Each structure stands twice: as C-alpha cells, then as structure tokens.
Coordinates of C-alpha atoms and ligand atoms in Angstrom, one line a residue:
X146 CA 66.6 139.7 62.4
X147 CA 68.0 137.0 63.7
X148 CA 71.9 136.4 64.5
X149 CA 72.6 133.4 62.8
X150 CA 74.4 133.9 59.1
X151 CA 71.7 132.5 57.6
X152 CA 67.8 131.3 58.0
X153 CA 68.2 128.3 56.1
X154 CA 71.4 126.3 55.0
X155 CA 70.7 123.5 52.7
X156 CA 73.7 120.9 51.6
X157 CA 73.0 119.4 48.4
X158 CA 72.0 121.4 45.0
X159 CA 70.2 118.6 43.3
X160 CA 66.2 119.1 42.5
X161 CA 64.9 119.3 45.9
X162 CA 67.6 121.0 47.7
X163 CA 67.5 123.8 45.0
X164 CA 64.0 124.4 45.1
X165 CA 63.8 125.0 48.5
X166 CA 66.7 127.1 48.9
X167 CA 65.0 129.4 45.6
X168 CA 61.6 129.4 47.8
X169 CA 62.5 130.5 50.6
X170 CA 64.9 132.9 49.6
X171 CA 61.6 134.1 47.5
X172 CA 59.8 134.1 51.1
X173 CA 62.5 136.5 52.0
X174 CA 64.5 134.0 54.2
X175 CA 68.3 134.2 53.9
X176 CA 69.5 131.4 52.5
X177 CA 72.9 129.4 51.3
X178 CA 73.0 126.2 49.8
X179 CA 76.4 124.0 49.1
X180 CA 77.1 120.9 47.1
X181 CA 79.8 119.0 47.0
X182 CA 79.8 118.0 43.1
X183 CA 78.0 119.8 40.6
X184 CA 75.0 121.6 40.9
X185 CA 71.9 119.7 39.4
X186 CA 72.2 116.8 41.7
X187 CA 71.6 113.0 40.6
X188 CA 68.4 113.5 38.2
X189 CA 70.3 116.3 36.1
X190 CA 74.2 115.4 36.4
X191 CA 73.8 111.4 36.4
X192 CA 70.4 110.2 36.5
X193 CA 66.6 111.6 34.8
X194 CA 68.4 113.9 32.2
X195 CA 71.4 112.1 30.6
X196 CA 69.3 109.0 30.9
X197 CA 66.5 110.0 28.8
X198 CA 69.3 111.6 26.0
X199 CA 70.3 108.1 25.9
X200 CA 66.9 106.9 25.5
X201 CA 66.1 108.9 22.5
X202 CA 69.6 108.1 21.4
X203 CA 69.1 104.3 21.2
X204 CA 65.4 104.6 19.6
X205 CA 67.1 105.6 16.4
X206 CA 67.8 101.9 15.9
X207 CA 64.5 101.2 15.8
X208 CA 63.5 103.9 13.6
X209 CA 66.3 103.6 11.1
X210 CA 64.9 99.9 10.6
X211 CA 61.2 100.9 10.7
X212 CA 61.4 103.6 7.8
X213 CA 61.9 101.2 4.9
X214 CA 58.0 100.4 5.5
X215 CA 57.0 103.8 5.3
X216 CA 58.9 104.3 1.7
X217 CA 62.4 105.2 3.1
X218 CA 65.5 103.4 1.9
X219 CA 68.5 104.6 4.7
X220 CA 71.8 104.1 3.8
X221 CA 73.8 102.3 5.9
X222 CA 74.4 104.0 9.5
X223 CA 76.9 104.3 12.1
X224 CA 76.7 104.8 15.8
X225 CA 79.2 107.1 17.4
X226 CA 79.0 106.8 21.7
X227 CA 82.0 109.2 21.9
X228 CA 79.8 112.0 20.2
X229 CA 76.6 111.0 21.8
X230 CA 78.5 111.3 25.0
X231 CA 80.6 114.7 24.2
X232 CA 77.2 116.2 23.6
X233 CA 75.1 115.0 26.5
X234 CA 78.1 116.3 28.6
X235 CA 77.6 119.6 26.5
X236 CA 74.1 119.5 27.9
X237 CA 74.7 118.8 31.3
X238 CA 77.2 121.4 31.7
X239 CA 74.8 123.8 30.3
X240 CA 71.4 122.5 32.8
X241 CA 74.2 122.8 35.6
X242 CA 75.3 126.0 34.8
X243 CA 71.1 127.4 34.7
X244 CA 71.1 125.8 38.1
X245 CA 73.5 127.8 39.5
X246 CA 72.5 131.2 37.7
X247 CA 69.1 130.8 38.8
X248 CA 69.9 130.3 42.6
X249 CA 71.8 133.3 42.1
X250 CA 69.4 135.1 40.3
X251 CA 67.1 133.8 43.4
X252 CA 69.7 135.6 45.4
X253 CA 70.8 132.4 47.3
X254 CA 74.0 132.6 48.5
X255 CA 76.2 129.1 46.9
X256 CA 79.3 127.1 48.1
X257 CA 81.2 124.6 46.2
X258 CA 82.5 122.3 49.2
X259 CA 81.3 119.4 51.4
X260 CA 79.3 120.2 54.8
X261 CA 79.2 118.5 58.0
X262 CA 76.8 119.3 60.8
X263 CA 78.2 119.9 64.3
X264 CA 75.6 121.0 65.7
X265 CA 72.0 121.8 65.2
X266 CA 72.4 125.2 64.0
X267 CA 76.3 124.7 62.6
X268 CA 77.7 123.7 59.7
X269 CA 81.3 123.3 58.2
X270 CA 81.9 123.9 54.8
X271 CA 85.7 123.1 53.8
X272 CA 86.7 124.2 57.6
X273 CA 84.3 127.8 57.5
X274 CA 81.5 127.6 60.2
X275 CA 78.7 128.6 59.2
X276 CA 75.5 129.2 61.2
X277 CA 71.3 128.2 60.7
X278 CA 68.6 129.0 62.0
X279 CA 67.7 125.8 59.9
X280 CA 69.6 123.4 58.4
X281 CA 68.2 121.3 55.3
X282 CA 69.6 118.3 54.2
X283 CA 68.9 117.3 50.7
X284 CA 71.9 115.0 49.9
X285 CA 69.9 112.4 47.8
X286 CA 71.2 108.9 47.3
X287 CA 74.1 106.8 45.7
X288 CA 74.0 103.4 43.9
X289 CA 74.1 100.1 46.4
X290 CA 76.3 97.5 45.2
X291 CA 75.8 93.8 47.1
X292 CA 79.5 92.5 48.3
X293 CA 80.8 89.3 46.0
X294 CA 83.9 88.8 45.0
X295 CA 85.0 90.7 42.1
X296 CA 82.3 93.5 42.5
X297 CA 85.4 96.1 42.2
X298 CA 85.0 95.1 38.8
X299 CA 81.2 96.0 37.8
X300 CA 80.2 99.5 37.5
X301 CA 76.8 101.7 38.5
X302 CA 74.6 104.3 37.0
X303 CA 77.2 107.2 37.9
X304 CA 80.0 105.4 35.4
X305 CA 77.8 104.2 32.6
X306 CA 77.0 107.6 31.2
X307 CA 80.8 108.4 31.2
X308 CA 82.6 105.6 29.4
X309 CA 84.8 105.7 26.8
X310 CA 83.2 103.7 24.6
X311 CA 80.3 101.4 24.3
X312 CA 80.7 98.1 26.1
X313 CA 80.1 95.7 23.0
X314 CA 78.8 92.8 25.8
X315 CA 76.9 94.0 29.3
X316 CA 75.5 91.7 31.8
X317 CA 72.7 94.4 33.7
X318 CA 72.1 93.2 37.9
X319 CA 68.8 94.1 39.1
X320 CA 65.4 94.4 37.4
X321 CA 64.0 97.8 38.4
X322 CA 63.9 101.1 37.0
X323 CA 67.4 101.6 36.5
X324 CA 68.3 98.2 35.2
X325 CA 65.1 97.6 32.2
X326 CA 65.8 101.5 31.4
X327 CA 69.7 100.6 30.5
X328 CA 69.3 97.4 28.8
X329 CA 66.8 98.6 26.5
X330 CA 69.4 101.9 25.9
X331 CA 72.5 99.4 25.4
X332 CA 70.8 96.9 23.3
X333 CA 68.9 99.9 20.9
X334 CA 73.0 101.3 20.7
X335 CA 73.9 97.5 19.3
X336 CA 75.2 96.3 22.3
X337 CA 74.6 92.6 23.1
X338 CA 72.1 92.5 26.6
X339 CA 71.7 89.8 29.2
X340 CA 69.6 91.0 32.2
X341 CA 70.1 89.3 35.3
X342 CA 67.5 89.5 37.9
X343 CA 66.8 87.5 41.1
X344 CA 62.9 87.6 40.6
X345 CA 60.9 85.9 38.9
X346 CA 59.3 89.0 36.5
X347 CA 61.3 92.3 36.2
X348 CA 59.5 96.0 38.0
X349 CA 58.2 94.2 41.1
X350 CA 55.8 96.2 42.5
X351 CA 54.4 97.1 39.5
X352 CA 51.0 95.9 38.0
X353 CA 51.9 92.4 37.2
X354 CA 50.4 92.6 34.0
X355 CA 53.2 95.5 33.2
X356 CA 55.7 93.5 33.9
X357 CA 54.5 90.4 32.1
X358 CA 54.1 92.7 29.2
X359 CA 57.6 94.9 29.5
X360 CA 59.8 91.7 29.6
X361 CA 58.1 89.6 27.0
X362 CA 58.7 92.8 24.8
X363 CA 62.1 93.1 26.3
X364 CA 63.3 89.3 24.9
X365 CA 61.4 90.2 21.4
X366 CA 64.0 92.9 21.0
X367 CA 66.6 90.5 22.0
X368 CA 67.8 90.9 25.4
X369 CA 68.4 87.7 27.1
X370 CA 66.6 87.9 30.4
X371 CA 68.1 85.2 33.1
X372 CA 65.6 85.3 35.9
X373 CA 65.9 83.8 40.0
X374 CA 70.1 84.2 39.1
X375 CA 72.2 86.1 41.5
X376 CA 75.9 86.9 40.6
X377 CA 78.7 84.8 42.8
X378 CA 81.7 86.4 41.4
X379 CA 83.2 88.1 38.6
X380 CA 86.3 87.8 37.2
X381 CA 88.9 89.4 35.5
X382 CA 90.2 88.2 32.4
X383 CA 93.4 88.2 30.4
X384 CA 91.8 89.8 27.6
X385 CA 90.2 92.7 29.9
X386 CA 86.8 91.4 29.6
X387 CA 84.7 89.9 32.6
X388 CA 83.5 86.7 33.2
X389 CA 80.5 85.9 35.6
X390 CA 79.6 83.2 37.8
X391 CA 75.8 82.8 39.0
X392 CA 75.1 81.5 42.1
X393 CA 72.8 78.5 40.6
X394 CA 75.4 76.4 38.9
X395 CA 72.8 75.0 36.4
X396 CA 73.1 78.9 35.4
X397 CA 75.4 79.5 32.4
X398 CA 78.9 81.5 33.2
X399 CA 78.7 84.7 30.7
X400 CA 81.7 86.9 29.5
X401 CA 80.9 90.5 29.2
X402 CA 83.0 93.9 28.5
X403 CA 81.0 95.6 31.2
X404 CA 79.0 94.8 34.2
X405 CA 76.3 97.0 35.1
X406 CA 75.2 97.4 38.5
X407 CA 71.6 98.7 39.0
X408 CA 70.9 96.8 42.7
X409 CA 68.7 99.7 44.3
X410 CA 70.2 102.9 45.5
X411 CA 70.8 104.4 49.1
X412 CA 70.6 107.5 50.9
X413 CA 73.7 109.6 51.3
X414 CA 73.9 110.2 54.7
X415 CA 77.5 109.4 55.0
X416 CA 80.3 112.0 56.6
X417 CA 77.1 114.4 57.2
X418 CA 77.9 114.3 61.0
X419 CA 74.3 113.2 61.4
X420 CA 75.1 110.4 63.8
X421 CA 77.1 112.1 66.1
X422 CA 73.9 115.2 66.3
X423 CA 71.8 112.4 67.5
X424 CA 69.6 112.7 63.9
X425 CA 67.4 109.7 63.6
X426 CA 68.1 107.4 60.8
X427 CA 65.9 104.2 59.6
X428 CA 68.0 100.6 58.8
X429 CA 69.1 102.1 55.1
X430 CA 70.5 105.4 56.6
X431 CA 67.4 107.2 55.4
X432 CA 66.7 110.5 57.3
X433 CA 63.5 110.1 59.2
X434 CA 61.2 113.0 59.0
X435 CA 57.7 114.0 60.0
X436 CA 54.9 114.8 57.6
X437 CA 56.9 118.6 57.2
X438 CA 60.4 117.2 56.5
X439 CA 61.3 117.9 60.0
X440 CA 63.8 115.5 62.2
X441 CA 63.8 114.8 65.4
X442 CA 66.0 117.7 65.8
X443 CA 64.2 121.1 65.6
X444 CA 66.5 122.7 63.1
X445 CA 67.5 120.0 60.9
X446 CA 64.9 118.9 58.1
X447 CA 65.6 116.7 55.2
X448 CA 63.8 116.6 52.0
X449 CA 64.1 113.8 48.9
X450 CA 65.7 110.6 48.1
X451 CA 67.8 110.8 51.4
X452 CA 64.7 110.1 53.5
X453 CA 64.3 107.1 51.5
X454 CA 60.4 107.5 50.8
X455 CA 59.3 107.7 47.6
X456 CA 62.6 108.2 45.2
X457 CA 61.2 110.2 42.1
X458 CA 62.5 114.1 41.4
X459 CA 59.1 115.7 41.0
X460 CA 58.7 114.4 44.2
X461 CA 62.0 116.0 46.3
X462 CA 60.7 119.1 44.4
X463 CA 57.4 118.9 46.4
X464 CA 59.0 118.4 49.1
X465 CA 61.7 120.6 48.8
X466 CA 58.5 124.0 48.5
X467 CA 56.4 122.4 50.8
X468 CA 59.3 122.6 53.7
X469 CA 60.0 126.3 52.8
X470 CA 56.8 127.3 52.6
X471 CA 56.3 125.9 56.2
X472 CA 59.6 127.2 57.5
X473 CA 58.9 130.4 55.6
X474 CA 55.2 130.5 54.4
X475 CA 51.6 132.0 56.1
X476 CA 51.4 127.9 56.9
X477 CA 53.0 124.7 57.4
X478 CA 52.1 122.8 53.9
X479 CA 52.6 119.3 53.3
X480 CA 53.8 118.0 49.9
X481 CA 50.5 116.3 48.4
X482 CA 51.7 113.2 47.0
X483 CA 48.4 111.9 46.9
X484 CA 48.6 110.6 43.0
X485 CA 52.4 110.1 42.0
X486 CA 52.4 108.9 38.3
X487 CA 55.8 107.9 37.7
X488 CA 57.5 106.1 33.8
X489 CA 60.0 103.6 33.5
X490 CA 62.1 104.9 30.2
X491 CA 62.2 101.0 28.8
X492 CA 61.8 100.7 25.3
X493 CA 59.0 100.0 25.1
X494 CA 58.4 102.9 27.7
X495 CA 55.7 102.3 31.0
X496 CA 53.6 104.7 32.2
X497 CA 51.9 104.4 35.5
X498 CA 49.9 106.1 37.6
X499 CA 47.5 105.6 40.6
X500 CA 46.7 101.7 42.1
X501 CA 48.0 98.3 40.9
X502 CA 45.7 95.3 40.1
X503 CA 46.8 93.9 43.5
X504 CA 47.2 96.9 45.4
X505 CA 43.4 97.7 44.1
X506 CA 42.4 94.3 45.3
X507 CA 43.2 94.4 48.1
X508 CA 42.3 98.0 49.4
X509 CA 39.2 97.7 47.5
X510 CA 37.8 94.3 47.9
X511 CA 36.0 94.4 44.2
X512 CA 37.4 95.9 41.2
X513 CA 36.2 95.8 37.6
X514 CA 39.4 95.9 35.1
X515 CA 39.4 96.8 31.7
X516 CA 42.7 95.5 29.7
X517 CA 43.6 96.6 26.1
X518 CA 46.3 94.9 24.0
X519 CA 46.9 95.7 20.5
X520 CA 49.4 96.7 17.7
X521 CA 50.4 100.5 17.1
X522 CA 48.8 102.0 14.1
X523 CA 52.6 102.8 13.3
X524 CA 53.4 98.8 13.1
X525 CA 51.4 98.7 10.6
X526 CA 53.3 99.5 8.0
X527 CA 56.9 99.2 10.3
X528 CA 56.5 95.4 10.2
X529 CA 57.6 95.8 14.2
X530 CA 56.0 92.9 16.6
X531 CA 55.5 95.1 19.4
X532 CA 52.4 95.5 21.1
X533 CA 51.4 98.1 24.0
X534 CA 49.1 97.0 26.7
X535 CA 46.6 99.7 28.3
X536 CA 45.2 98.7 31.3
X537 CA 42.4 100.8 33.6
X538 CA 41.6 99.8 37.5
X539 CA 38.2 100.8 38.4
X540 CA 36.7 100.8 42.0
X541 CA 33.3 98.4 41.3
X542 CA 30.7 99.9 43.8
X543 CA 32.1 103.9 43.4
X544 CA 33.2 103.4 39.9
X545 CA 36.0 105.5 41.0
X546 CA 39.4 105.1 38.7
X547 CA 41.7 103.6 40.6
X548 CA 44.5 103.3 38.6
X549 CA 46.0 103.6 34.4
X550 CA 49.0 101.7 33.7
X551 CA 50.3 101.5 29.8
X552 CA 53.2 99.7 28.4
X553 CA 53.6 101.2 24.5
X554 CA 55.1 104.5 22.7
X555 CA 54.5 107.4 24.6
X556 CA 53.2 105.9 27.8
X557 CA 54.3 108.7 30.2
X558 CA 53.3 111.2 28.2
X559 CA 49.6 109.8 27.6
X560 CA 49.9 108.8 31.5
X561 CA 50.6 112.2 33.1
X562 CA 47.4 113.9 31.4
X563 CA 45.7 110.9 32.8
X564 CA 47.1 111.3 36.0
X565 CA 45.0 114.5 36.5
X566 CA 41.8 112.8 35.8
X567 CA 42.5 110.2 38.0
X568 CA 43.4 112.7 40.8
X569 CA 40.1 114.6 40.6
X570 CA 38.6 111.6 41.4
X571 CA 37.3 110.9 37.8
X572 CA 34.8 107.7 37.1
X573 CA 35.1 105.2 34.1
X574 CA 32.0 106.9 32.9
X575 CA 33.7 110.5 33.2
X576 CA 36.2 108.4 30.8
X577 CA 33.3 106.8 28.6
X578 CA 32.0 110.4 27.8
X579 CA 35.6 112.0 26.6
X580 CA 35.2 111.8 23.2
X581 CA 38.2 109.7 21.6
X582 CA 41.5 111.5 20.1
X583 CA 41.3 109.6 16.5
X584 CA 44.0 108.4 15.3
X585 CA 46.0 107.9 18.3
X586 CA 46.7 104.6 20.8
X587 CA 45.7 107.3 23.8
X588 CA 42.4 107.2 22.6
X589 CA 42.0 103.4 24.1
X590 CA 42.0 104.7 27.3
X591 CA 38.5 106.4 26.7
X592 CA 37.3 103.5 24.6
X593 CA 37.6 100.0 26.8
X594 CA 34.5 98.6 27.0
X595 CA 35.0 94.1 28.3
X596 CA 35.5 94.5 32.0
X597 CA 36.6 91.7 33.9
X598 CA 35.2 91.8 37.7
X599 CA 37.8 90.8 40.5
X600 CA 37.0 89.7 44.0
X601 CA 39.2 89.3 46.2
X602 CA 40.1 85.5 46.6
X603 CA 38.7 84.9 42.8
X604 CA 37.3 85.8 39.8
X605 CA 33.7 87.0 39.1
X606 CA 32.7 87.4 35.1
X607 CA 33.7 88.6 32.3
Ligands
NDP189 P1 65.0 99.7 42.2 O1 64.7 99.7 43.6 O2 64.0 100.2 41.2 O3 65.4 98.2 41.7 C1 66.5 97.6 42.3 C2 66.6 96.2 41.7 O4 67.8 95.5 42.2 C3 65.4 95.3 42.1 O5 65.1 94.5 40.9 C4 66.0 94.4 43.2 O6 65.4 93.1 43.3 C5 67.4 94.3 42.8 N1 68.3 94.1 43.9 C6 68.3 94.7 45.1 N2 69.3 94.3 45.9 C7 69.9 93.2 45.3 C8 70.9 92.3 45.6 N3 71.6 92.4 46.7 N4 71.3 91.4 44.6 C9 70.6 91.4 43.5 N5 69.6 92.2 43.1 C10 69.3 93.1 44.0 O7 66.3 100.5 42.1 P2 67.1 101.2 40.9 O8 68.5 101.1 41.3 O9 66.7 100.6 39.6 O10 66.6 102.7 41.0 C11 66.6 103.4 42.2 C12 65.5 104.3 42.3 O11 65.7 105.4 41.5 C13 64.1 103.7 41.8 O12 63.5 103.0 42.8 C14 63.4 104.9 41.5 O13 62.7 105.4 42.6 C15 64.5 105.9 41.0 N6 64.5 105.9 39.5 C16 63.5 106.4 38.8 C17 63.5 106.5 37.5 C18 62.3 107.0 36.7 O14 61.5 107.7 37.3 N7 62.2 106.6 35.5 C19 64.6 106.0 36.7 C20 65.7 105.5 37.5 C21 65.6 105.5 38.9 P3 64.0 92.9 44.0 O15 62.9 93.3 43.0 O16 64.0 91.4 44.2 O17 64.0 93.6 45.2

C-alpha cells in the first residue's frame, strides 16, 4: 500500500467525475471525490436533466391544442412556472441526493468544499491537505458571456431554470444547442421568442439540411429568428425591462423582460491552481490530455467538458471508466467514441448520429443520399404544419452508412437505436432488408428508396 491518503482524488461530482471515482473504488483503489456545489454536476443540477423537465413541460402547449382533432374538447388551461419549477427542484434534489448515496454506497470517500492543487500529488480542500497518488480533474464548464455593455443585465443557462417567474418577453443570444433548446421551451410555456444569432442558419455544424429544416419549423411555431445580428448593448429600463441594441443599425431595437445568454460554454479551470503546477491548457483554458486523460503531469488527469473535446455527458462518462480502468484496470482503455449520436431537445426535437452531408463529402469523395420529408401520421388529424425530415448518408462505393440525421417527434429516441447499426458498420441494404415498424415515422429510415448521388464539386443524378 501506498502512503498517500488516497489513490485517486477527483474534484468535481458531476457525471464523469463520479463515475470514475465509483470505478475505481470498484477496482479496489481508494478514492475521494469533492465538489464544490452539489453533487450531480452541470447535466443533472443545471443542464441535461432540468432541461428536458422543461421540454416535456412546454410540449403540453402543443398537445392541449392538438387534442380537439382527436375528439377532445379541453377546458381552458393555465400554466403555473412556480410549480413546474418547485417540482423540478424536488427532482433535482432527489438525483443529487442518489449521487451522493451511491458514491457512498461505492465506498468513495466525499467532501463538500473547493480544491486547489499544489502540487502533483496535493490537494487542498477548505485548507485540509490531502494527498494522491492521482489526482482527477473533472470540473466541467460554465456559460461564456461576450463583453458589451449592459451584459450584467442578461442571464445564462444556470439562472433560467431558477427564476421566479416566466419572463413574458426573452431575446435568446446564440443559435446552438442551448439556445434552439430554450426558445422552443419559452415559447411552448407562452412566452413571446426572438432568437438572435450571428449566423446565417442556427446548429452550425450540423447537417445543413437540419438546420434548414429546425428553423423553418422554429418561425412556424412563432419564434422570431433575427439572423447575422450581434447584440451592442442592453439597457435597463425604468419599467425593469431590457431594451436591446444590435450591432447592425438597420436591425430593430427589441424590449424584453429577460435576456438569455446561450454564447458557448468554457472549461472551468479557474482557482484550480493548474497554472501555477505547470498543467497544460489550450487557448479556452481546456485541460489538454492524451488519448488516456492524462496531462502532461503524471498524476494529474482530466476527464469531460473541462478538456474542451467533445461536450456531451455520455461522453465524460466514457471517459470518466475508461481513465479508471487504466489507472486501476488489467489495461489502459481508451474511451471509444467512435459513433457519438447526440439530440438537440428543440421542439421539434433533432436527432443525429454519425457523418454530415459535408463532412461525408468531403471524407468520402462520393456519397449517395437519401432524404425523406413528410407529415406525422399524428398531424393528420392534429391539423399541426409540422413536418420531420429523415435524412440517411451512405458511402457510394462501400455502401457503408455514413450518417442518420432526423428532425421530427421522437428523433433521439429513433436515432440512438440507429446509432448502433451505424456503428457496426451496417449498409443501406442491411437497412433495406429490416422489415418496416408499421405505423410509425421510424419506419422511413428502413424504407427510402430516391437517392441523390453527390460528388464532390457537384451533383451527379437523381
Ligand atoms: P454551442 O457551442 O452549441 O453554441 C454556441 C452559440 O453561440 C453558437 O451559435 C455560436 O455562434 C454563438 N456564439 C459564440 N460566441 C458568440 C459571441 N461572442 N457572440 C454571439 N454569439 C456567439 O454552445 P451552447 O452554449 O449552446 O452549449 C454548450 C455545449 O453544451 C454544446 O456545444 C453541447 O456540447 C452541450 N450541450 C448539449 C446538449 C444536448 O446534448 N442536447 C444541450 C445543451 C448543451 P457560431 O455558430 O457562429 O459559432
């Protein structure tokens, strides 16, 4: 035994941090793990969790309107944020609590407190020194804010999910994940929406077909989308509310009750002593790492959004086993993360998994793609204009799968059972001979038959 307190400390108890401190304790390591805030981390406190209670929350909207089609006559309803928000906390609390018990019940020693590294086998925890054998940071990231005047007044993802009440007028910055996910939220809950974004098309690097498709459907439920506008300023009025300046002055001033900031989000590396250890950081303040997690410091390791790779929660959770298993394992392991499907909780929903149109293109020189737009069986009767788009990426001379991307009701669900497929390498014919799942829109995915061919540089046939 070694005669350090411990074999592996980890600071932060969000996903990745706690799995790796409950695997290697498994291994038979001796392990501790502290956090600052709650246990849970960003994805169950303020981020994956609350967000998708919200989702469902604002759907209701839609289905309260789409019922009179199917027979239903509602009576007249009422939307209560202070309830919805009492028991998402209710939840939290409880998700949080289950984190803790289980690292207990994993027999990991935890700490309530900040840490700081002082050396490479040291930490402090509200002035105790405690020692490491290895030292794991897991600290995740924090919402990035650009500096213009007035930005004191906006707010982030860590606020929104704790306000008093519902903003009755929000202007969202930004047009990624976090920013489509809460203007479709705010606008189901009644709230009027304008989206600003500097791009030209919201979800850049997503299939542009995607993203053609989620913001068309975004305006039909009436969110105003103000593209290529960045904010100059934002002002406080009199009557409380904001008022907001774009940078193009051809761009219309909006007053809002709430300004949302969704601008990206960056690793937490502050106060962490990191600098002063010598650990190497990229531009953002990301943790670099090698293909195990390790830094350039033997003993220190990072896992998760703080090494500012690939930002998603299943992925720190990979990450997070894969390092204990080579700190504590037979063998070092790497985290395969060689098909990452990931969903954008818009309403309506994206699911994606595997290679972009582009992306495809260009790896791949020749692609055949097969594209699928049509109206929900359930629109039917709803009277709802909303279409999904289904869209396949096939590899022409291996007719290899490249990629599934879906806009429509239940896209990450009907994406993560395709994800698998694509994975094993499956073929569009492996998908031809799956016999369809009838009635349901997942079945498209096994019945596409008009390819269009791409070459790079231009178009083939149809
Ligand atoms: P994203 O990186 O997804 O999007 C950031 C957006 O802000 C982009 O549209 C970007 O524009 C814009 N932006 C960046 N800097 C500025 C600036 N200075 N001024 C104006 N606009 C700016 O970040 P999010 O904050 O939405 O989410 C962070 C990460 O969290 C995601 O990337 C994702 O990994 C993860 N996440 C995952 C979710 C899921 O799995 N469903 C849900 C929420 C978050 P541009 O496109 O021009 O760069």
């Amino acid at each position: 035994m070694n005669s350090y307190d411990y074999q592996l400390f980890v600071i932060g108890g969000g996903s990745g941090g706690v799995r790796a401190a409950r695997i290697a304790s498994s291994l038979g390591a001796r392990t501790a793990i502290a956090e600052s805030h709650r246990y849970g981390g960003t994805c169950v406190i303020r981020g994956c969790v609350p967000k998708k209670l919200l989702v469902y929350a604002a759907h209701f909207a839609e289905d309260f309107a789409d019922a009179n089609g199917f027979g239903w006559s509602v009576p007249p309803v009422e939307f209560s944020w202070p309830k919805l928000i009492a028991a998402k906390d209710g939840e939290i609390s409880r998700l949080s609590g289950l984190y803790e018990d289980n690292l207990v019940g994993s027999n990991v020693s935890i700490l309530h407190g900040s840490a700081r590294l002082v050396d490479p086998h040291t930490v402090v925890v509200d002035g105790q020194r405690i020692t490491a054998e290895h030292i794991l940071i897991a600290t995740g990231g924090t919402p990035f804010m650009p500096t213009i005047p007035g930005i004191g007044h906006a707010i982030t993802s860590n606020e929104i999910f704790d306000l008093p009440e519902l903003p009755r007028r929000v202007l969202v910055v930004g047009g990624g994940y976090i920013a489509v996910e809460f203007a479709g939220i705010l606008n189901g809950m009644g709230a009027k929406v304008t989206l600003g974004y500097r791009g030209d098309q919201v979800l850049r690097g997503f299939d542009v077909d995607i993203r053609a498709h989620l913001q068309a459907e975004m305006i039909k439920k009436g969110i105003s989308v103000l593209l290529r506008q960045n904010v100059a300023k934002i002002e406080k009025l009199p009557d409380g509310s904001l008022r907001v300046d774009f940078a193009d002055s051809a761009a219309p001033t909006i007053k809002v009750d709430a300004v949302l900031y969704a601008t990206g989000r960056l690793p937490n590396t502050q106060g962490l002593g990191l600098e002063a250890l010598g650990v190497a950081m990229d531009s953002s303040g990301g943790v670099k790492v090698d293909a195990f997690g390790k830094t350039n410091i033997d003993s220190v390791h990072a896992v998760g959004d703080v090494t500012n790779r690939i930002t998603l929660t299943p992925v720190a959770i990979r990450e997070g086993a894969a390092l204990a298993q080579t700190l504590f394992g037979l063998a070092p392991v790497t985290a395969d993360l060689t098909t990452v499907p990931s969903a954008v909780f818009s309403q309506p929903p994206v699911g994606t998994v595997g290679l972009t149109e582009e992306r495809a293109l260009s790896q791949y020189g020749e692609i055949d793609v097969y594209t699928s737009r049509f109206k929900n069986m359930r629109h039917s009767l709803s009277g709802r204009d909303e279409r999904t788009l289904m869209k396949l990426i096939v590899d022409s001379a291996s007719q290899r799968v490249l990629g599934a991307h879906m806009v429509g009701t239940d896209a990450p669900e009907i994406i993560q059972g395709l994800a698998i497929a694509i994975r094993m390498g499956a073929t569009k014919a492996d998908f031809d001979a799956t016999v369809a799942l009838h009635p349901s829109a997942a079945e498209e995915f096994v019945t596409m038959r008009d390819k269009v061919v791409k070459r790079q540089g231009g178009l083939i046939c149809t």
